[in-house]
PDB file of C-alpha atoms in Angstrom:
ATOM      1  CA  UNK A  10     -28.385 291.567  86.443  1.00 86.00           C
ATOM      2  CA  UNK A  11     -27.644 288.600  88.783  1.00 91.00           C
ATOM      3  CA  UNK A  12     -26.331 285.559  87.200  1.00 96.00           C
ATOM      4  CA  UNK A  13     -26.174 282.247  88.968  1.00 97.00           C
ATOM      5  CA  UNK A  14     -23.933 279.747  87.283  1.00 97.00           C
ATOM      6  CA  UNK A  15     -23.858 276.034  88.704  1.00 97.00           C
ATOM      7  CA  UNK A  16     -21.020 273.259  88.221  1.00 97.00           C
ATOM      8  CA  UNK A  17     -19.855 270.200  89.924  1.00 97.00           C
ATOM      9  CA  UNK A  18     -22.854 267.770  89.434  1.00 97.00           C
ATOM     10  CA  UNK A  19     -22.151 264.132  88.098  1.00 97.00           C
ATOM     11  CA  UNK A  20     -23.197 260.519  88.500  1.00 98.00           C
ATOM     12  CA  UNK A  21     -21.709 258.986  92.033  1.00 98.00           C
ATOM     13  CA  UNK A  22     -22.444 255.867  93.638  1.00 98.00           C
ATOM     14  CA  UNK A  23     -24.129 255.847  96.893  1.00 98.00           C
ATOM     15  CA  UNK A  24     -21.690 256.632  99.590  1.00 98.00           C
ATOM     16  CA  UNK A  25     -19.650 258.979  97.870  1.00 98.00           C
ATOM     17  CA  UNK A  26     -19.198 262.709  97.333  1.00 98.00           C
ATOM     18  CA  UNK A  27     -19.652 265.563  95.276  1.00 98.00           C
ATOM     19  CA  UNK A  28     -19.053 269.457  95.680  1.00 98.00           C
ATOM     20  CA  UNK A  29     -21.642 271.617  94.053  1.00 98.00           C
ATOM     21  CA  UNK A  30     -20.151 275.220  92.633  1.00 98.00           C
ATOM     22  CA  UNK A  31     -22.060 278.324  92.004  1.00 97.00           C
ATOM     23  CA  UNK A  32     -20.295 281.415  90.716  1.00 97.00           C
ATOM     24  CA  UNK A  33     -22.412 284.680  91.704  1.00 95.00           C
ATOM     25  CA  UNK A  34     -22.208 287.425  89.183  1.00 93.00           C
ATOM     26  CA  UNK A  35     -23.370 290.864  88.299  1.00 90.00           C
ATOM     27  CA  UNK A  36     -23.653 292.501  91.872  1.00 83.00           C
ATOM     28  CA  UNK A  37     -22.410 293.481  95.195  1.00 80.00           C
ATOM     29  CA  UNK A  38     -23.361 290.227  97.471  1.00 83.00           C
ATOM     30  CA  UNK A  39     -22.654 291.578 100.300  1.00 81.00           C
ATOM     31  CA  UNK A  40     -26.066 291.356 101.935  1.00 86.00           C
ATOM     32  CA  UNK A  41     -27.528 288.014 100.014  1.00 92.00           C
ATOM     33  CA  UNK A  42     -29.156 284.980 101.423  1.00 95.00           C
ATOM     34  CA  UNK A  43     -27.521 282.236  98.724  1.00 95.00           C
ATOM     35  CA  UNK A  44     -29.162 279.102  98.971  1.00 97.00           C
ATOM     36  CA  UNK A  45     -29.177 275.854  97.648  1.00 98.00           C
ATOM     37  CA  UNK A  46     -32.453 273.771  96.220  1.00 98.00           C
ATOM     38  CA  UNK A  47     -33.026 270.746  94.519  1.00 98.00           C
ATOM     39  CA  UNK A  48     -35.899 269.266  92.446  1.00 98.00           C
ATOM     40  CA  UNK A  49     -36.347 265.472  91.838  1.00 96.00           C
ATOM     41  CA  UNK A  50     -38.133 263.565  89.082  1.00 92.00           C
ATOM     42  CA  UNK A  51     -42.095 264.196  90.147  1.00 94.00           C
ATOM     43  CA  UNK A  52     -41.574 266.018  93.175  1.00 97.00           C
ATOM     44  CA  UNK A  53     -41.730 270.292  93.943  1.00 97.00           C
ATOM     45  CA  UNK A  54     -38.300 271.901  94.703  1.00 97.00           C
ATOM     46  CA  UNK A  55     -37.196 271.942  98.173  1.00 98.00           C
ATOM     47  CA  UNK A  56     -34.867 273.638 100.180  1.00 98.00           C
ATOM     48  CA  UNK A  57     -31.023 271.976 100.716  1.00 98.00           C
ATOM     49  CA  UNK A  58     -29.314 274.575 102.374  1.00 98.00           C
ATOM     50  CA  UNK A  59     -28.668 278.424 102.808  1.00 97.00           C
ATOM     51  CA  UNK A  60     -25.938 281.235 104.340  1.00 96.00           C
ATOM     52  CA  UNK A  61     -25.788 284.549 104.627  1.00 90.00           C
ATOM     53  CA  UNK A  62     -23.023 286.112 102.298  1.00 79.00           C
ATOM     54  CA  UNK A  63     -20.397 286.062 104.802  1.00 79.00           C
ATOM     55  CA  UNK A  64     -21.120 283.205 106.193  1.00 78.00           C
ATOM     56  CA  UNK A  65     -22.827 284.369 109.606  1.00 85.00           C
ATOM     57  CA  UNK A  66     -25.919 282.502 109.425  1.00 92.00           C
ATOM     58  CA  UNK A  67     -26.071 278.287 107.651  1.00 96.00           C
ATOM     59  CA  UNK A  68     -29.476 277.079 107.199  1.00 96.00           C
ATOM     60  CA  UNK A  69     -30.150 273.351 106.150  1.00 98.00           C
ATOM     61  CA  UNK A  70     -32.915 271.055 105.784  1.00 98.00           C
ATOM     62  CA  UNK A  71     -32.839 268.543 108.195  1.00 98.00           C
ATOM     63  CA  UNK A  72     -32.467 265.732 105.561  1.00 97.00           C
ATOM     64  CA  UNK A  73     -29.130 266.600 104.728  1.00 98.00           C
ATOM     65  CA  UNK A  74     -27.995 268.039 108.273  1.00 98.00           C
ATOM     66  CA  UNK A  75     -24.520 266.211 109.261  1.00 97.00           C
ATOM     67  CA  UNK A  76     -24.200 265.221 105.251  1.00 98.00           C
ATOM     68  CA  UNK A  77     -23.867 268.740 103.326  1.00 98.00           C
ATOM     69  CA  UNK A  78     -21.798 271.368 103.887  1.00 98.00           C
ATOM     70  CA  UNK A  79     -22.614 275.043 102.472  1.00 97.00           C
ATOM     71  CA  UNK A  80     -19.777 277.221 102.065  1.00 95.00           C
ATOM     72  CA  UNK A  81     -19.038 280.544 100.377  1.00 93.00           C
ATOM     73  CA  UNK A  82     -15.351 282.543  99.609  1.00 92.00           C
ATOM     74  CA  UNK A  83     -16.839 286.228  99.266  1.00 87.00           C
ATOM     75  CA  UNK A  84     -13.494 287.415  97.505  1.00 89.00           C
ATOM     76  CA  UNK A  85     -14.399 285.174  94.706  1.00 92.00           C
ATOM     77  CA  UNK A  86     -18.315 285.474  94.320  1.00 92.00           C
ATOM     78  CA  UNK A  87     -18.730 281.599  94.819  1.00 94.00           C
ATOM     79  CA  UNK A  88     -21.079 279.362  97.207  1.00 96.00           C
ATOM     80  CA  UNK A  89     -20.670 275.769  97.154  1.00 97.00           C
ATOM     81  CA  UNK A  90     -22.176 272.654  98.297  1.00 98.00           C
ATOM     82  CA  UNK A  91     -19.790 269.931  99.727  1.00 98.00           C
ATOM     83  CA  UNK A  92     -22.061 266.474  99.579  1.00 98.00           C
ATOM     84  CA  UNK A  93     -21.130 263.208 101.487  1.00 98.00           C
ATOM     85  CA  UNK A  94     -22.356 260.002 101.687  1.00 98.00           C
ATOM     86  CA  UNK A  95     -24.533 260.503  99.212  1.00 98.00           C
ATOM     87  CA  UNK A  96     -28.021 258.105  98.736  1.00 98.00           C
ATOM     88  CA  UNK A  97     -29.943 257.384  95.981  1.00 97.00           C
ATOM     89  CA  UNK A  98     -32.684 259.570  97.292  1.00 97.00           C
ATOM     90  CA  UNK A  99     -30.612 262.600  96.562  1.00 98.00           C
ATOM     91  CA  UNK A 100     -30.821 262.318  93.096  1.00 98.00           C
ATOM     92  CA  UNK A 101     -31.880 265.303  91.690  1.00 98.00           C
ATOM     93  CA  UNK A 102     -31.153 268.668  89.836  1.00 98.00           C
ATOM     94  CA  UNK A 103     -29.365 271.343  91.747  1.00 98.00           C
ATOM     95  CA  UNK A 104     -30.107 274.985  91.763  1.00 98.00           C
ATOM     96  CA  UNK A 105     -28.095 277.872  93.774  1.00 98.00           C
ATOM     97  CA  UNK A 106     -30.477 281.015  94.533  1.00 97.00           C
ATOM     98  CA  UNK A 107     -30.062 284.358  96.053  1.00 96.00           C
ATOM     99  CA  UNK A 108     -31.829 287.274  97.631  1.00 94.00           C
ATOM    100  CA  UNK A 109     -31.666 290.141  98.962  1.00 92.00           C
ATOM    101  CA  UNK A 110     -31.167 289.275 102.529  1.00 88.00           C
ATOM    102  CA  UNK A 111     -32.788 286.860 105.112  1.00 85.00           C
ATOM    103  CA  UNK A 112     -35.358 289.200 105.829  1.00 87.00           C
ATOM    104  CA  UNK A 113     -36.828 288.823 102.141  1.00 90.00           C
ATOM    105  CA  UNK A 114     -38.840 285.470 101.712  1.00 90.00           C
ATOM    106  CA  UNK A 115     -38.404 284.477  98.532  1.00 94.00           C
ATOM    107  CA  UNK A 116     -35.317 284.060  96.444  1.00 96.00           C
ATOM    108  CA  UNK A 117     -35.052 286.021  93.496  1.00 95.00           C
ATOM    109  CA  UNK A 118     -32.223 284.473  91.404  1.00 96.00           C
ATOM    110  CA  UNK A 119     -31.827 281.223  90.285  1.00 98.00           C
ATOM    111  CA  UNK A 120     -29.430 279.179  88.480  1.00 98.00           C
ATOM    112  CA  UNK A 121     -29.729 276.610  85.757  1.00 97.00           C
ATOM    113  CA  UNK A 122     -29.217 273.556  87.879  1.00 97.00           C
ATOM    114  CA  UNK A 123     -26.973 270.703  87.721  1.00 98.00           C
ATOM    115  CA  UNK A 124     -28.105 266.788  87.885  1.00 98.00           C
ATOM    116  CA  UNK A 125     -26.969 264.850  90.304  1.00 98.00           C
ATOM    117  CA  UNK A 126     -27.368 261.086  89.967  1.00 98.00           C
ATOM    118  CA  UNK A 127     -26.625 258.686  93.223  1.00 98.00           C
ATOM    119  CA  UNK A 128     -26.246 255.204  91.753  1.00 97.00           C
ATOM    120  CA  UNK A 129     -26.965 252.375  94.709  1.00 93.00           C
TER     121      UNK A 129
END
Protein backbone atom coordinates (compact mmCIF):
# COMPACT_ATOMS: atom_id res chain seq x y z
CA UNK A 1 0.00 0.00 0.00
CA UNK A 2 1.35 3.46 -1.02
CA UNK A 3 1.50 6.00 1.63
CA UNK A 4 2.05 9.65 0.92
CA UNK A 5 3.04 11.64 3.95
CA UNK A 6 3.32 15.59 3.59
CA UNK A 7 5.34 18.14 5.92
CA UNK A 8 6.78 21.53 5.66
CA UNK A 9 3.62 23.76 5.29
CA UNK A 10 3.27 26.95 7.58
CA UNK A 11 2.11 30.55 7.58
CA UNK A 12 4.81 32.92 5.54
CA UNK A 13 4.51 36.34 4.53
CA UNK A 14 4.42 37.19 0.97
CA UNK A 15 7.86 37.10 -0.45
CA UNK A 16 9.19 34.38 1.42
CA UNK A 17 9.77 30.64 1.25
CA UNK A 18 8.79 27.36 2.17
CA UNK A 19 9.93 23.69 1.21
CA UNK A 20 7.14 21.20 0.97
CA UNK A 21 8.25 17.35 2.05
CA UNK A 22 6.61 14.19 1.03
CA UNK A 23 7.97 10.87 2.24
CA UNK A 24 6.87 7.97 -0.30
CA UNK A 25 6.26 4.68 1.34
CA UNK A 26 5.21 1.13 0.81
CA UNK A 27 6.69 0.45 -2.78
CA UNK A 28 9.36 0.33 -5.31
CA UNK A 29 9.14 4.05 -6.97
CA UNK A 30 11.16 3.46 -9.40
CA UNK A 31 8.80 4.09 -12.30
CA UNK A 32 6.29 6.85 -10.54
CA UNK A 33 5.11 10.15 -11.80
CA UNK A 34 5.09 12.12 -8.11
CA UNK A 35 3.39 15.22 -8.36
CA UNK A 36 2.44 18.03 -6.48
CA UNK A 37 -1.34 19.70 -6.25
CA UNK A 38 -2.92 22.20 -4.35
CA UNK A 39 -6.55 23.12 -3.52
CA UNK A 40 -7.64 26.64 -2.33
CA UNK A 41 -10.64 27.80 -0.32
CA UNK A 42 -13.65 27.47 -3.17
CA UNK A 43 -11.66 26.47 -5.96
CA UNK A 44 -11.00 22.52 -7.66
CA UNK A 45 -7.43 21.15 -7.14
CA UNK A 46 -4.92 21.98 -9.65
CA UNK A 47 -1.78 20.83 -10.73
CA UNK A 48 1.70 22.56 -9.09
CA UNK A 49 4.24 20.46 -10.34
CA UNK A 50 5.43 16.84 -11.30
CA UNK A 51 8.84 14.50 -12.03
CA UNK A 52 9.47 11.36 -12.96
CA UNK A 53 11.10 9.25 -10.06
CA UNK A 54 14.53 9.92 -11.03
CA UNK A 55 14.17 13.04 -11.91
CA UNK A 56 14.26 12.78 -15.89
CA UNK A 57 11.21 14.55 -16.70
CA UNK A 58 9.84 18.18 -14.28
CA UNK A 59 6.47 19.25 -15.15
CA UNK A 60 5.00 22.60 -13.70
CA UNK A 61 2.12 24.74 -14.11
CA UNK A 62 2.96 27.77 -15.59
CA UNK A 63 1.84 29.83 -12.51
CA UNK A 64 4.55 28.77 -10.49
CA UNK A 65 7.27 28.26 -13.37
CA UNK A 66 10.60 30.27 -12.25
CA UNK A 67 9.03 30.22 -8.41
CA UNK A 68 8.88 26.33 -7.39
CA UNK A 69 11.26 23.92 -7.55
CA UNK A 70 10.32 20.01 -7.52
CA UNK A 71 12.92 17.79 -6.39
CA UNK A 72 13.21 14.14 -5.35
CA UNK A 73 16.39 12.00 -3.48
CA UNK A 74 15.31 8.35 -4.69
CA UNK A 75 17.66 6.75 -1.93
CA UNK A 76 15.39 8.22 0.59
CA UNK A 77 11.76 7.84 -0.91
CA UNK A 78 11.18 11.72 -0.65
CA UNK A 79 9.87 14.50 -3.26
CA UNK A 80 9.82 17.96 -2.22
CA UNK A 81 8.63 21.27 -3.17
CA UNK A 82 11.08 24.25 -2.72
CA UNK A 83 8.61 27.57 -2.83
CA UNK A 84 9.91 31.21 -3.32
CA UNK A 85 8.55 34.36 -3.32
CA UNK A 86 5.58 33.26 -2.27
CA UNK A 87 2.00 35.48 -2.89
CA UNK A 88 -1.00 35.49 -1.21
CA UNK A 89 -2.64 33.71 -4.07
CA UNK A 90 -0.77 30.59 -3.19
CA UNK A 91 -2.50 29.99 -0.22
CA UNK A 92 -3.73 26.75 -0.16
CA UNK A 93 -3.52 23.03 1.01
CA UNK A 94 -0.79 20.91 -0.45
CA UNK A 95 -1.05 17.39 -1.62
CA UNK A 96 1.94 15.10 -3.11
CA UNK A 97 0.49 12.26 -5.54
CA UNK A 98 1.89 9.40 -7.43
CA UNK A 99 1.32 6.98 -10.25
CA UNK A 100 2.36 4.54 -11.97
CA UNK A 101 4.27 6.28 -14.63
CA UNK A 102 3.68 9.27 -17.05
CA UNK A 103 1.95 7.19 -19.35
CA UNK A 104 -1.01 6.64 -16.74
CA UNK A 105 -3.36 9.78 -16.51
CA UNK A 106 -4.47 9.94 -13.34
CA UNK A 107 -2.66 9.81 -10.06
CA UNK A 108 -3.49 7.17 -7.84
CA UNK A 109 -2.05 8.13 -4.41
CA UNK A 110 -2.54 10.99 -2.53
CA UNK A 111 -1.41 12.51 0.57
CA UNK A 112 -3.15 14.31 3.37
CA UNK A 113 -2.10 17.80 2.46
CA UNK A 114 -0.48 20.51 4.25
CA UNK A 115 -1.85 24.34 4.49
CA UNK A 116 0.01 26.82 3.35
CA UNK A 117 -0.91 30.38 4.31
CA UNK A 118 0.91 33.52 2.37
CA UNK A 119 0.22 36.52 4.60
CA UNK A 120 0.55 40.01 2.36
Amino acid sequence: QVQLVESGGGLVQAGGSLRLSCAASGRTFSSYTMGWFRQAPGKEREFVAAISWRGYRIYYADSVKGRFTISSDSAKNMVYLQMNSLVPEDTAVYYCAAKRSDAVPKYAYWGQGTQVTVAS
